[in-house]
GROMACS .gro file of C-alpha atoms in nm:
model
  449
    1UNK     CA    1  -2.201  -1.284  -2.745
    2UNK     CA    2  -1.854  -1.423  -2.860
    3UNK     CA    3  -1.703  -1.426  -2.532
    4UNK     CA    4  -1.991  -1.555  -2.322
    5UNK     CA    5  -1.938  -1.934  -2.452
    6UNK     CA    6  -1.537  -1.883  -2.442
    7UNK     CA    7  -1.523  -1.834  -2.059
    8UNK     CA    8  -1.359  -2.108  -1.847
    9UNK     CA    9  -1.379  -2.132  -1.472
   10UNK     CA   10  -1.045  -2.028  -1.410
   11UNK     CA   11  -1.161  -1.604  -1.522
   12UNK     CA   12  -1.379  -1.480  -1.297
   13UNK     CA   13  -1.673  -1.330  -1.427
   14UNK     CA   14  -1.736  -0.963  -1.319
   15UNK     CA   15  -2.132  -1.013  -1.265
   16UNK     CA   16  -2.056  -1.335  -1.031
   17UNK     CA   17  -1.896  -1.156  -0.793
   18UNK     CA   18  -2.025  -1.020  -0.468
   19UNK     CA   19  -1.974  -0.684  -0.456
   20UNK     CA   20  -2.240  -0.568  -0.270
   21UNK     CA   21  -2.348  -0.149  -0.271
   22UNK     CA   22  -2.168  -0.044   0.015
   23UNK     CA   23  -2.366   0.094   0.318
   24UNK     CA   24  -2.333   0.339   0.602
   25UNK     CA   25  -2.006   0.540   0.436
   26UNK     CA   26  -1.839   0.676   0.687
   27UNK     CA   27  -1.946   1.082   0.657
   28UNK     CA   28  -1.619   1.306   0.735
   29UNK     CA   29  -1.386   1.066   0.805
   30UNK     CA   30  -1.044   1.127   0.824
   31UNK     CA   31  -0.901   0.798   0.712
   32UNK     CA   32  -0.911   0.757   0.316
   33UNK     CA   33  -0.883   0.399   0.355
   34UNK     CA   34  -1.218   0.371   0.520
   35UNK     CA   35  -1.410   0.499   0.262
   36UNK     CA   36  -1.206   0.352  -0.064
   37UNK     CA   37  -1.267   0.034   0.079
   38UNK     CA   38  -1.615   0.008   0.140
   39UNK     CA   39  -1.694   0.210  -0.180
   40UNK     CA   40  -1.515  -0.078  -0.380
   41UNK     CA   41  -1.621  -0.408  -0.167
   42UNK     CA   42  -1.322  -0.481   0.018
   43UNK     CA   43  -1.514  -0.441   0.350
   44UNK     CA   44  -1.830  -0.438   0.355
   45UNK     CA   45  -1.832  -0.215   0.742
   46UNK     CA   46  -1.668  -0.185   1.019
   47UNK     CA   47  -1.964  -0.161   1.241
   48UNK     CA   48  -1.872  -0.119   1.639
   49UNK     CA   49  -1.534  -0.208   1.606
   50UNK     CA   50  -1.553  -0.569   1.385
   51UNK     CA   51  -1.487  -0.585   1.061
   52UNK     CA   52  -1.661  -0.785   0.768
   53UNK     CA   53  -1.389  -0.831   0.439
   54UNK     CA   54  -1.584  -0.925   0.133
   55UNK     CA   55  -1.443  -1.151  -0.078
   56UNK     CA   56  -1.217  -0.927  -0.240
   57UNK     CA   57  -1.068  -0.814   0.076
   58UNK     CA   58  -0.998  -1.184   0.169
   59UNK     CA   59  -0.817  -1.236  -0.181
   60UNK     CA   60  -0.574  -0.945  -0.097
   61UNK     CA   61  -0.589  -1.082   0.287
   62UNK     CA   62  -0.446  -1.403   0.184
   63UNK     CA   63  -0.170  -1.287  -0.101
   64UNK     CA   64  -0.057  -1.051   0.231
   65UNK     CA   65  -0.043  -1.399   0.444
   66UNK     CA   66   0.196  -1.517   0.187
   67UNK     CA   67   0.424  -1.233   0.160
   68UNK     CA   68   0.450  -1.218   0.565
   69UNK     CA   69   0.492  -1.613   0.587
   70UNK     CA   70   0.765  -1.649   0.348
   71UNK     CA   71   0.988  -1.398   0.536
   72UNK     CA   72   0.893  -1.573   0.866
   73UNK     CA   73   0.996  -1.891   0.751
   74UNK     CA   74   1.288  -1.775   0.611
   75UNK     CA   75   1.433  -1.675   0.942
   76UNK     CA   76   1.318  -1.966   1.071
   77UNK     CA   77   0.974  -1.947   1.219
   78UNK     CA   78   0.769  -2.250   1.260
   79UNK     CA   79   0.404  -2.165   1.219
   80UNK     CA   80   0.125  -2.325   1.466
   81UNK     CA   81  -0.202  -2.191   1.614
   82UNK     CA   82  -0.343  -2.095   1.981
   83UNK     CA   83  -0.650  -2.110   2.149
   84UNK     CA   84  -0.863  -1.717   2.095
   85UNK     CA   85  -0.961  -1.819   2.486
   86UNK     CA   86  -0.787  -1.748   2.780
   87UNK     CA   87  -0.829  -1.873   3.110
   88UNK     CA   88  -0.805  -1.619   3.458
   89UNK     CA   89  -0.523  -1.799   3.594
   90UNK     CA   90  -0.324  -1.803   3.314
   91UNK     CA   91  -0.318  -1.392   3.274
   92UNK     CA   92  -0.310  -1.367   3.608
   93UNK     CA   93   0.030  -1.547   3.668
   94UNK     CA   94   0.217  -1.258   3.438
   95UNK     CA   95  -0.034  -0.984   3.577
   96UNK     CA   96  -0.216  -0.866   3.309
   97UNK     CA   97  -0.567  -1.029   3.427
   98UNK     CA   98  -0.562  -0.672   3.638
   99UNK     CA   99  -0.343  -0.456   3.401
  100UNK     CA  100  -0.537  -0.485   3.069
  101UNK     CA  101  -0.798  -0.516   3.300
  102UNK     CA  102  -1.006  -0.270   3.043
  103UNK     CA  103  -0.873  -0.376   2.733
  104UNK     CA  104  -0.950  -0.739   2.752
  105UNK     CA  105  -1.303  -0.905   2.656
  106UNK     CA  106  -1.396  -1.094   2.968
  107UNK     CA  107  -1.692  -1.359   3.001
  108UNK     CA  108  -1.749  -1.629   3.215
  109UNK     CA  109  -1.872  -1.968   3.171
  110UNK     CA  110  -1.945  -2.296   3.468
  111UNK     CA  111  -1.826  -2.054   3.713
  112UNK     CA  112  -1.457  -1.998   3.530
  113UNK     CA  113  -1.353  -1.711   3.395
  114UNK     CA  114  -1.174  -1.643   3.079
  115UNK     CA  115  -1.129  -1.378   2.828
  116UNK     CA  116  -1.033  -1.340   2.405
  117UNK     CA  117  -0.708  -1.300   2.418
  118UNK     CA  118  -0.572  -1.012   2.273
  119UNK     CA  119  -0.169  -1.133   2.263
  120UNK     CA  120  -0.047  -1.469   2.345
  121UNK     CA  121   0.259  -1.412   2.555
  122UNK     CA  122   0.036  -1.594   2.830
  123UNK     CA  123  -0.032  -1.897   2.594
  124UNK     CA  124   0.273  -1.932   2.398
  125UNK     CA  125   0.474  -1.922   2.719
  126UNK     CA  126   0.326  -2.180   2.907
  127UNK     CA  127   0.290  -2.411   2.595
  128UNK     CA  128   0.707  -2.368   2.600
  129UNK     CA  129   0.738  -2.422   2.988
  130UNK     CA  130   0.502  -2.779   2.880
  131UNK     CA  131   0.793  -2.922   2.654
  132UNK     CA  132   1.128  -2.733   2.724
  133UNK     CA  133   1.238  -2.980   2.986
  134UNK     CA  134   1.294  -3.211   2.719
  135UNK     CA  135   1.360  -2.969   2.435
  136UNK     CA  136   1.733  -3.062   2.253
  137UNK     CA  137   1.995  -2.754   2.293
  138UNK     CA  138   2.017  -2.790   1.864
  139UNK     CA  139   1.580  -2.702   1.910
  140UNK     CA  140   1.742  -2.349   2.065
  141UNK     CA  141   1.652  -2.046   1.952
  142UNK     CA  142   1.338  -2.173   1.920
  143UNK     CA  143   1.094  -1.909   1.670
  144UNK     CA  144   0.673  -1.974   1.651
  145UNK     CA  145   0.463  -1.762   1.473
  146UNK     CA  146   0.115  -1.759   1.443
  147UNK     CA  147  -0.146  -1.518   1.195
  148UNK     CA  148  -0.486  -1.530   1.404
  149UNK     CA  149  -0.767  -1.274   1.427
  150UNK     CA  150  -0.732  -1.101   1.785
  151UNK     CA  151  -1.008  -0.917   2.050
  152UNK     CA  152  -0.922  -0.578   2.224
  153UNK     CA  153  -1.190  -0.375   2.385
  154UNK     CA  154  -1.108  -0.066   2.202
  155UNK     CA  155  -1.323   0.202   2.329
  156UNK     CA  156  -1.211   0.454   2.042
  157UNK     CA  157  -1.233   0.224   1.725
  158UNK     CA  158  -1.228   0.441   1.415
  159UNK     CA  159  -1.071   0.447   1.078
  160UNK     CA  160  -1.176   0.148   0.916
  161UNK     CA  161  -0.881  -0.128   0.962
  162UNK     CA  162  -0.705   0.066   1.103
  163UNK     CA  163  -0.839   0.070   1.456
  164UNK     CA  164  -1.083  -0.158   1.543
  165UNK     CA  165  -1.197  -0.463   1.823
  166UNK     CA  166  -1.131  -0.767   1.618
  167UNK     CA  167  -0.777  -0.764   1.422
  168UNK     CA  168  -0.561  -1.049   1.275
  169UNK     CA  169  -0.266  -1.066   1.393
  170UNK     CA  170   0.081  -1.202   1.268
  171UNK     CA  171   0.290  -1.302   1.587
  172UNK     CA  172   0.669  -1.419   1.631
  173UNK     CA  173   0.684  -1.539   1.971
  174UNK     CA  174   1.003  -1.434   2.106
  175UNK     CA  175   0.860  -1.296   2.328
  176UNK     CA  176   0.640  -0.954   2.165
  177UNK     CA  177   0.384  -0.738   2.211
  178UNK     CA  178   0.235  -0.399   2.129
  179UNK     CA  179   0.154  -0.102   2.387
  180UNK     CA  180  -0.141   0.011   2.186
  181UNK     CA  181  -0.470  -0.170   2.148
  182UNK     CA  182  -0.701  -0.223   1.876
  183UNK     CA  183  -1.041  -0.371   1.924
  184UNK     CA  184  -1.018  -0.667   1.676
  185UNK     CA  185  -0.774  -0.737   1.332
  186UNK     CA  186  -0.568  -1.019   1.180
  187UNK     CA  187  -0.246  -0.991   1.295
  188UNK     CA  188   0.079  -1.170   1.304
  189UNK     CA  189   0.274  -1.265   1.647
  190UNK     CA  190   0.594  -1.396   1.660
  191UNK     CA  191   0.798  -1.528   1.953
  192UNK     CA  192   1.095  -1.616   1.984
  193UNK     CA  193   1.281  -1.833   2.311
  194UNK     CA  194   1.689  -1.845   2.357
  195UNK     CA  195   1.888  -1.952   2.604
  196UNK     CA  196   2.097  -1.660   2.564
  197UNK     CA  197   2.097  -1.269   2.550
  198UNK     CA  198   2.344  -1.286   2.283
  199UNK     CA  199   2.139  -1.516   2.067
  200UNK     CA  200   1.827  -1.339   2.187
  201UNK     CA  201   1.997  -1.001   1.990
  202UNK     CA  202   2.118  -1.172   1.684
  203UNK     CA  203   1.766  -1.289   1.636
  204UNK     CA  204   1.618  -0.971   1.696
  205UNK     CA  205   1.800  -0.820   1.421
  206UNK     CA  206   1.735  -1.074   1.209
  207UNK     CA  207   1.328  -1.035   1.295
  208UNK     CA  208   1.393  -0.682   1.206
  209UNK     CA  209   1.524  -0.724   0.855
  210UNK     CA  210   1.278  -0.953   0.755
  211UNK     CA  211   1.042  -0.674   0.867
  212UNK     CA  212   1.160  -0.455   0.669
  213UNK     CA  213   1.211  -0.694   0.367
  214UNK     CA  214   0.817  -0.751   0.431
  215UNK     CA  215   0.737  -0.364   0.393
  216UNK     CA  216   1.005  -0.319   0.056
  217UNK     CA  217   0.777  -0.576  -0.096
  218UNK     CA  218   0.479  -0.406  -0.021
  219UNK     CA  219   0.628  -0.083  -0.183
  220UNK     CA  220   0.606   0.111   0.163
  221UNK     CA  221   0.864   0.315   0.292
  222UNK     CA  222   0.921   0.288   0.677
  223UNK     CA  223   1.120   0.455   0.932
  224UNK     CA  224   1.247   0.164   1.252
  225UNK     CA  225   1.234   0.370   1.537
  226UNK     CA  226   1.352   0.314   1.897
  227UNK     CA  227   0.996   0.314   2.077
  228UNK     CA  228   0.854   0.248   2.454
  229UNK     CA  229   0.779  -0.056   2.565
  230UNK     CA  230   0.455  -0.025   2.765
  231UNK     CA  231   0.256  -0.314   2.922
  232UNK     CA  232   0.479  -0.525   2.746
  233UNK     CA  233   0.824  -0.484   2.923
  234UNK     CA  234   1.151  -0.575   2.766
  235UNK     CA  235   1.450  -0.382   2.728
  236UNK     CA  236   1.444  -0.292   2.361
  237UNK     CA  237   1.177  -0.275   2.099
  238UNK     CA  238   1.129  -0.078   1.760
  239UNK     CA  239   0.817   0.028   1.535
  240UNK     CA  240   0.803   0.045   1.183
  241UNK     CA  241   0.619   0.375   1.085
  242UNK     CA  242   0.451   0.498   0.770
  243UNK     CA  243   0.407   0.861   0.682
  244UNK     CA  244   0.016   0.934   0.686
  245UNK     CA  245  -0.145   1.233   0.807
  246UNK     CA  246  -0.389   0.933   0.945
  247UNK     CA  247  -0.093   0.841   1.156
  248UNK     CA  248  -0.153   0.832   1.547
  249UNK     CA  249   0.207   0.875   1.560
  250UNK     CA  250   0.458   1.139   1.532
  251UNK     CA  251   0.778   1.041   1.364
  252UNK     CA  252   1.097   1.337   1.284
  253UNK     CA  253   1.218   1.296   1.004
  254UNK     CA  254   1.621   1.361   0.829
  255UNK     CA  255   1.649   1.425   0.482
  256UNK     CA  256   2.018   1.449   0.513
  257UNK     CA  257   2.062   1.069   0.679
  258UNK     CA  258   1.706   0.942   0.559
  259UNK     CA  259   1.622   0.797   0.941
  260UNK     CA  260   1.310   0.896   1.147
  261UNK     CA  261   1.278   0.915   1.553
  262UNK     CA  262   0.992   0.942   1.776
  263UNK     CA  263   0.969   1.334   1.873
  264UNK     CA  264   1.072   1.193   2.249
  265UNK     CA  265   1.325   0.987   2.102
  266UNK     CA  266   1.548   1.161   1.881
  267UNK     CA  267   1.822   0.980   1.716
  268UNK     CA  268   1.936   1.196   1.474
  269UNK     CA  269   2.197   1.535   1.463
  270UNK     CA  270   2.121   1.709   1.165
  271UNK     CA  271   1.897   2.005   1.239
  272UNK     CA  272   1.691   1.924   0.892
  273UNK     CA  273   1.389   1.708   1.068
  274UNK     CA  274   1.091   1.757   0.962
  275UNK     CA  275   0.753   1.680   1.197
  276UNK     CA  276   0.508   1.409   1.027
  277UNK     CA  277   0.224   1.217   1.164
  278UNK     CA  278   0.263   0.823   1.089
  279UNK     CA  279   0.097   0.451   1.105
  280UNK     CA  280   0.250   0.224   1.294
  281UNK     CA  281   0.310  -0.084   1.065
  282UNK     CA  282   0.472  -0.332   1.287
  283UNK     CA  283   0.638  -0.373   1.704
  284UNK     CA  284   0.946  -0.596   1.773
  285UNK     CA  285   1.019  -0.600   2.171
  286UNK     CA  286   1.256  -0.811   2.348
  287UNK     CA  287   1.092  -0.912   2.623
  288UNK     CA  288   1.422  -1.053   2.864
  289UNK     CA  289   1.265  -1.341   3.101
  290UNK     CA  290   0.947  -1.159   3.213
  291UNK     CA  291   0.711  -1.441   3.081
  292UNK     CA  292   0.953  -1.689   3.142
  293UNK     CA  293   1.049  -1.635   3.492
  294UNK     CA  294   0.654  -1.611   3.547
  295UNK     CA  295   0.587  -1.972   3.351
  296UNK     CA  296   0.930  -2.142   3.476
  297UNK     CA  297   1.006  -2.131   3.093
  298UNK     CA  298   1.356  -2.303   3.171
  299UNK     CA  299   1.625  -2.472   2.958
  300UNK     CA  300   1.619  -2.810   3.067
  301UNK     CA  301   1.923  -2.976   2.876
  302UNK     CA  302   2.138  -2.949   3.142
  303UNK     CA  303   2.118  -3.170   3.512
  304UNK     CA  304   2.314  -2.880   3.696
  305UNK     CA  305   2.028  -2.679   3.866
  306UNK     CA  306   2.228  -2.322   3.912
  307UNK     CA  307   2.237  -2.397   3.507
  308UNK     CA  308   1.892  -2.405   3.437
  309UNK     CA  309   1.806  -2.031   3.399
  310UNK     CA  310   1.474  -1.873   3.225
  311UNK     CA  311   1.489  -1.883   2.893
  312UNK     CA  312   1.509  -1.560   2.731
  313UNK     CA  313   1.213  -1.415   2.525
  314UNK     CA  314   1.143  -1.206   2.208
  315UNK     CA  315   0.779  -1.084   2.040
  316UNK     CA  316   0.753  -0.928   1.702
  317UNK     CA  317   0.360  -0.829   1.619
  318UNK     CA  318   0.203  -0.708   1.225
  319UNK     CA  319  -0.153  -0.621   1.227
  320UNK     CA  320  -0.243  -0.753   0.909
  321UNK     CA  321  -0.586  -0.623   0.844
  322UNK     CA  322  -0.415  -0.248   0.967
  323UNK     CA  323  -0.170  -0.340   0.735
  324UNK     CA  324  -0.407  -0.348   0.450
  325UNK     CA  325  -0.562  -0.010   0.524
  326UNK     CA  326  -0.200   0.141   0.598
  327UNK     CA  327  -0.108   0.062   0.213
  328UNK     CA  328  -0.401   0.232   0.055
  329UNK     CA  329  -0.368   0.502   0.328
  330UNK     CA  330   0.030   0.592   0.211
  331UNK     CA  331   0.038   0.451  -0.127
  332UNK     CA  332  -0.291   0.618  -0.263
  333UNK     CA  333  -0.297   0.978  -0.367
  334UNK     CA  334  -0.496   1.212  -0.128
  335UNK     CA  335  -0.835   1.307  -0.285
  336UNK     CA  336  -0.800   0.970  -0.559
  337UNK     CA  337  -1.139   0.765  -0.573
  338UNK     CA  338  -0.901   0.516  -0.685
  339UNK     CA  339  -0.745   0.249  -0.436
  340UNK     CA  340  -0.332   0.219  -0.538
  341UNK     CA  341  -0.225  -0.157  -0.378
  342UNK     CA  342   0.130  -0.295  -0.346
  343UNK     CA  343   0.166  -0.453  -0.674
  344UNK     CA  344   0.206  -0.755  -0.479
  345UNK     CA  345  -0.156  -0.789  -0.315
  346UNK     CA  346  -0.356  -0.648  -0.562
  347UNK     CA  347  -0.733  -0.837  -0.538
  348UNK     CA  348  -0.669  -0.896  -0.936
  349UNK     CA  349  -0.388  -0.847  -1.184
  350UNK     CA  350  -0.612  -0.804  -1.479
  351UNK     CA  351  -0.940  -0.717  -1.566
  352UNK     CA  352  -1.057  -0.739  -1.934
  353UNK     CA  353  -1.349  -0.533  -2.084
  354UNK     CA  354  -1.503  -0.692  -2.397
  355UNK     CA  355  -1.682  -0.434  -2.589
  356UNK     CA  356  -2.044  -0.277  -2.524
  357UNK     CA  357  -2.302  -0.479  -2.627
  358UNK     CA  358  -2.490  -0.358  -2.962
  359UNK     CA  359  -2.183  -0.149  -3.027
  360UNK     CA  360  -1.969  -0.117  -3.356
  361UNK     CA  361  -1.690  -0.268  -3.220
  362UNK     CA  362  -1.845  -0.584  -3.093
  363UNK     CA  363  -2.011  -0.637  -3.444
  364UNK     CA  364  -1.657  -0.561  -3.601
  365UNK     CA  365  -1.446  -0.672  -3.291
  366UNK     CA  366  -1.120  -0.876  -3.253
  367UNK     CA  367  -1.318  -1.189  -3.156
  368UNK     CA  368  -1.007  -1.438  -3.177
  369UNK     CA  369  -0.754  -1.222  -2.961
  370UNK     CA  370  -1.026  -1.190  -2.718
  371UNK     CA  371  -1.155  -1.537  -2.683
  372UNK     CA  372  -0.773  -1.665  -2.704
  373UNK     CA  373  -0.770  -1.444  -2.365
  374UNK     CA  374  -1.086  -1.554  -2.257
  375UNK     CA  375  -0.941  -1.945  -2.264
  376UNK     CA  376  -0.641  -1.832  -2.039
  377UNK     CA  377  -0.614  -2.024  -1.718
  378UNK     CA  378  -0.532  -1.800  -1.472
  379UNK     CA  379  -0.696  -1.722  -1.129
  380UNK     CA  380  -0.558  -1.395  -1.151
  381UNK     CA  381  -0.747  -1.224  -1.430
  382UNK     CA  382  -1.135  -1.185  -1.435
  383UNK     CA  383  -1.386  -1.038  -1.727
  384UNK     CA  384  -1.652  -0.806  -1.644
  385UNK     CA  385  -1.928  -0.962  -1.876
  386UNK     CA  386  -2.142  -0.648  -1.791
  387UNK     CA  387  -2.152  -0.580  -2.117
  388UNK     CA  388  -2.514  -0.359  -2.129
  389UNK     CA  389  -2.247  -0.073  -1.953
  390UNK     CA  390  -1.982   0.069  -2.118
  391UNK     CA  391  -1.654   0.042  -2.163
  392UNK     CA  392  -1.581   0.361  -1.963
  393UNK     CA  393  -1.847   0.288  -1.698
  394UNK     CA  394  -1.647  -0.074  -1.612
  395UNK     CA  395  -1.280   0.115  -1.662
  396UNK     CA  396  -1.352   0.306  -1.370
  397UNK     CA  397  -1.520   0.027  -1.137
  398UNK     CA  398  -1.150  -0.187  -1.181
  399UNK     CA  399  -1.007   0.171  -1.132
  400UNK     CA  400  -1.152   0.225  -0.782
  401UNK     CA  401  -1.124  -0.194  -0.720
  402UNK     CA  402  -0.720  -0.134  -0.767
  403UNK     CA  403  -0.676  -0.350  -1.087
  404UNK     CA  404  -0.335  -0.246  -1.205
  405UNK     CA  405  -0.358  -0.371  -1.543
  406UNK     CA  406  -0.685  -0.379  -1.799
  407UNK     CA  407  -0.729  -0.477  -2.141
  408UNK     CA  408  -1.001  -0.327  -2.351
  409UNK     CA  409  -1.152  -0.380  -2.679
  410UNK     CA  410  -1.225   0.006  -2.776
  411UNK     CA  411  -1.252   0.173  -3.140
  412UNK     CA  412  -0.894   0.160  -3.234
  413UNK     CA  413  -0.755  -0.133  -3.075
  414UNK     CA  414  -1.073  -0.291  -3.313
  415UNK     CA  415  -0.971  -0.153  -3.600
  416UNK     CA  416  -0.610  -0.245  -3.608
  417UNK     CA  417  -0.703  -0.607  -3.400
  418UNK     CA  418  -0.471  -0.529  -3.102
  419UNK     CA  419  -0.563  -0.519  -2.761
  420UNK     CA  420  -0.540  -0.171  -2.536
  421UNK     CA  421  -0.382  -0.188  -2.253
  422UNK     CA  422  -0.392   0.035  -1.966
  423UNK     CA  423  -0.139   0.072  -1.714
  424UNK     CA  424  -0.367   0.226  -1.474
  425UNK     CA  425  -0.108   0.304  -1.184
  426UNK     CA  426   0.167   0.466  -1.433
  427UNK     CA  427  -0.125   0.621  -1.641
  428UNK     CA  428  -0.036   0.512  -1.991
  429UNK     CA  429  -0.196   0.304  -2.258
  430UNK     CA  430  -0.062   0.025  -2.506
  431UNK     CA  431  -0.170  -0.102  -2.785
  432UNK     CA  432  -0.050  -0.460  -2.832
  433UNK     CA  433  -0.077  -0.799  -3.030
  434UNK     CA  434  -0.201  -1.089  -2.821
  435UNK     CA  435   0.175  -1.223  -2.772
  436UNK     CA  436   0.312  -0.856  -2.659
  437UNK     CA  437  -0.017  -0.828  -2.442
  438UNK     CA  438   0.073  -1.149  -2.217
  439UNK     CA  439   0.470  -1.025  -2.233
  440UNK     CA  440   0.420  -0.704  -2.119
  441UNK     CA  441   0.201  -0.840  -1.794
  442UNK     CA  442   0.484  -1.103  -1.745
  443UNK     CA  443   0.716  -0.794  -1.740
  444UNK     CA  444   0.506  -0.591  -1.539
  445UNK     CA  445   0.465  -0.876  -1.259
  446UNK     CA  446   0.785  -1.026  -1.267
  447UNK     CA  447   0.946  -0.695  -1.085
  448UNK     CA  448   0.695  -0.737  -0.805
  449UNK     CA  449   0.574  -1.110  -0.783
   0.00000   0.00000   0.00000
């Protein structure tokens, strides 16, 4: 076959991957996500509550990462990592040993006791109470984020990603967290520490733009709502929602003004709301000096002790792996076998089908465009070399997979040696030289990437 000796490392080949027949489908499920996902070897299951990705689910884990660590750093977040362990003591001194008493995953071990933590206020805190005593003013506010996988012993896990007992987590430590629990994902924390309320609310805001900078990118519309604050105290905090019928959530929405409230929370005058369920997407809380007061989390700059005051505290939280399953949940048409991704995180950008094997066209095929493509290095394209199926057959496998963009090698784009390419989220078809092919991918990409 001509394109069997053209392929380099850098494209994937279709039959190397491990895509393993998905098992145990989830029967009656309300969540689309749940089944897209294992039906096209993102994850594998969700069995009891922890996830498995597959390889394809990391590759659209870690393009997420990047998307959510940009915008962190750009308000200026400083990225570290903290123990998944947490002793008795520490969760004890803020109280929520005994409060999340149920939620957390407890164990013991030489006659201590610890649990997996399932928020870090506890550990971020007294890292900060370690070191602020000799912490410069100019170090002030002071922003550390973290994207770690997390452990809450959810008794109701369901719905795929999107509630389950091992998470990962984006946190800005601020001084965050959310009221409801998941049994385990990827998320995001971030915390922030000021020495002011003033600064403590700039920040905030700033936290909550980049939030919703994160979710433009990711082509989802959200609503910021005011929201309750829960275990986690503070004396404001906001969710991001997205409209899904999945939603645990229920969000009123204005078509006049375009805003959304929590039913028990309205914010809005115009008598044109409308009642839809919603995911929750992301948390921001300002937590005040709850954790600090508890850690003697002071500002130490100063030798005047009626100075030295708890510094004040704000927590931002993104489920990541919920994340992933709120996007196919709200982009993806209801009833579609075929997963819709942000643009940004799709697992590939391309996928090219070379023609059936034994077939007129690969006797009478365009065997320089293709092996000119073929000798591309890019990471973000792969072939699927299964060429005893046809073209058809493999069209609708990068269909369900999400690919946004594949090039085939069918009768006419044979005869008149161009390639066709399908724009599979807009629904239309091209047929292009080799040079307009690669432009019109650029093009596509550049609006998103």
């Amino acid at each position: 076959m001509v394109f069997v000796s053209s392929i380099r490392r850098a494209i994937q080949q279709r039959s190397r991957l491990f895509l393993p027949t998905p098992v145990h489908l989830p029967r009656e499920s309300k969540s689309n996500s749940q089944s897209l996902l294992q039906e096209a070897a993102i994850v594998h299951s969700v069995e009891h509550g922890f996830p498995q990705l597959l390889p394809l689910g990391v590759r659209v884990l870690t393009k997420l990462k990047k998307v959510i660590r940009f915008e962190m750093n750009a308000v200026g977040g400083q990225e570290l990592s903290l123990p998944a362990i947490g002793r008795r003591n520490m969760w004890e001194a803020s109280d929520r040993w005994n409060l999340m008493h149920n939620e957390l995953f407890k164990f013991k071990d030489h006659n201590e006791e610890y649990c997996l933590s399932p928020t870090h206020e506890e550990a971020i805190t007294k890292l900060v109470s370690s070191v602020c005593k000799s912490v410069a003013r100019s170090n002030y506010p002071l922003l550390l984020y973290q994207i770690t996988w997390k452990y809450r012993n959810e008794p109701n896990y369901r719905h795929g990603l999107l509630r389950t007992k091992e998470f990962l987590m984006k946190g800005f430590k601020n001084s965050l967290f959310l009221r409801r629990f998941y049994p385990s994902s990827f998320d995001l924390d971030l915390y922030s520490f000021h020495r002011s309320e003033e600064c403590a609310q700039q920040v905030y805001e700033q936290v909550c733009d980049a939030y919703e900078r994160i979710f433009q990118k990711l082509e989802l519309k959200c609503f910021k709502v005011p929201a309750d604050s829960g275990l986690m105290g503070g004396s404001l905090n906001h969710e991001f929602l997205g409209i899904s019928p999945v939603g645990e959530d229920t969000v009123l929405t204005c078509s006049t003004c375009g805003r959304g409230s929590l039913t028990n929370k309205p914010q809005c005058e115009h008598t044109e709301k409308v009642e839809q369920r919603a995911i929750e997407l992301g948390h921001c809380f300002l937590l005040g000096d709850r954790y600090t007061k508890a850690f003697d989390a002071i500002e130490g700059s100063s030798d005047v002790t009626e100075d030295k005051k708890p510094l004040i505290m704000g927590c931002y939280g993104i489920g990541l792996t919920r994340l992933m399953a709120a996007a196919v949940e709200i982009l993806t048409p209801r009833g579609s076998s075929d997963i819709r991704w942000p643009r940004r995180i799709v697992p590939y950008q391309v996928a090219i089908l070379p023609p059936k094997k034994g077939s007129p066209e690969e006797a009478n095929g365009n065997k320089q465009t293709l092996g000119r493509l073929l000798q591309l290095d890019n990471n973000e394209w792969f072939v699927d070399d299964r060429t005893e199926l046809t073209i058809g057959y493999r069209l609708k496998d990068c269909q369900k997979m999400g690919v946004p963009i594949v090039i085939t090698f069918g009768k006419r784009a044979t005869k008149q040696n161009l390639c066709e390419v399908i724009d599979v989220y807009n629904n239309r078809t091209e047929y292009l030289s080799y040079e307009d092919t690669l432009k019109f991918i650029q093009d596509y990409y550049s609006v998103f990437c």
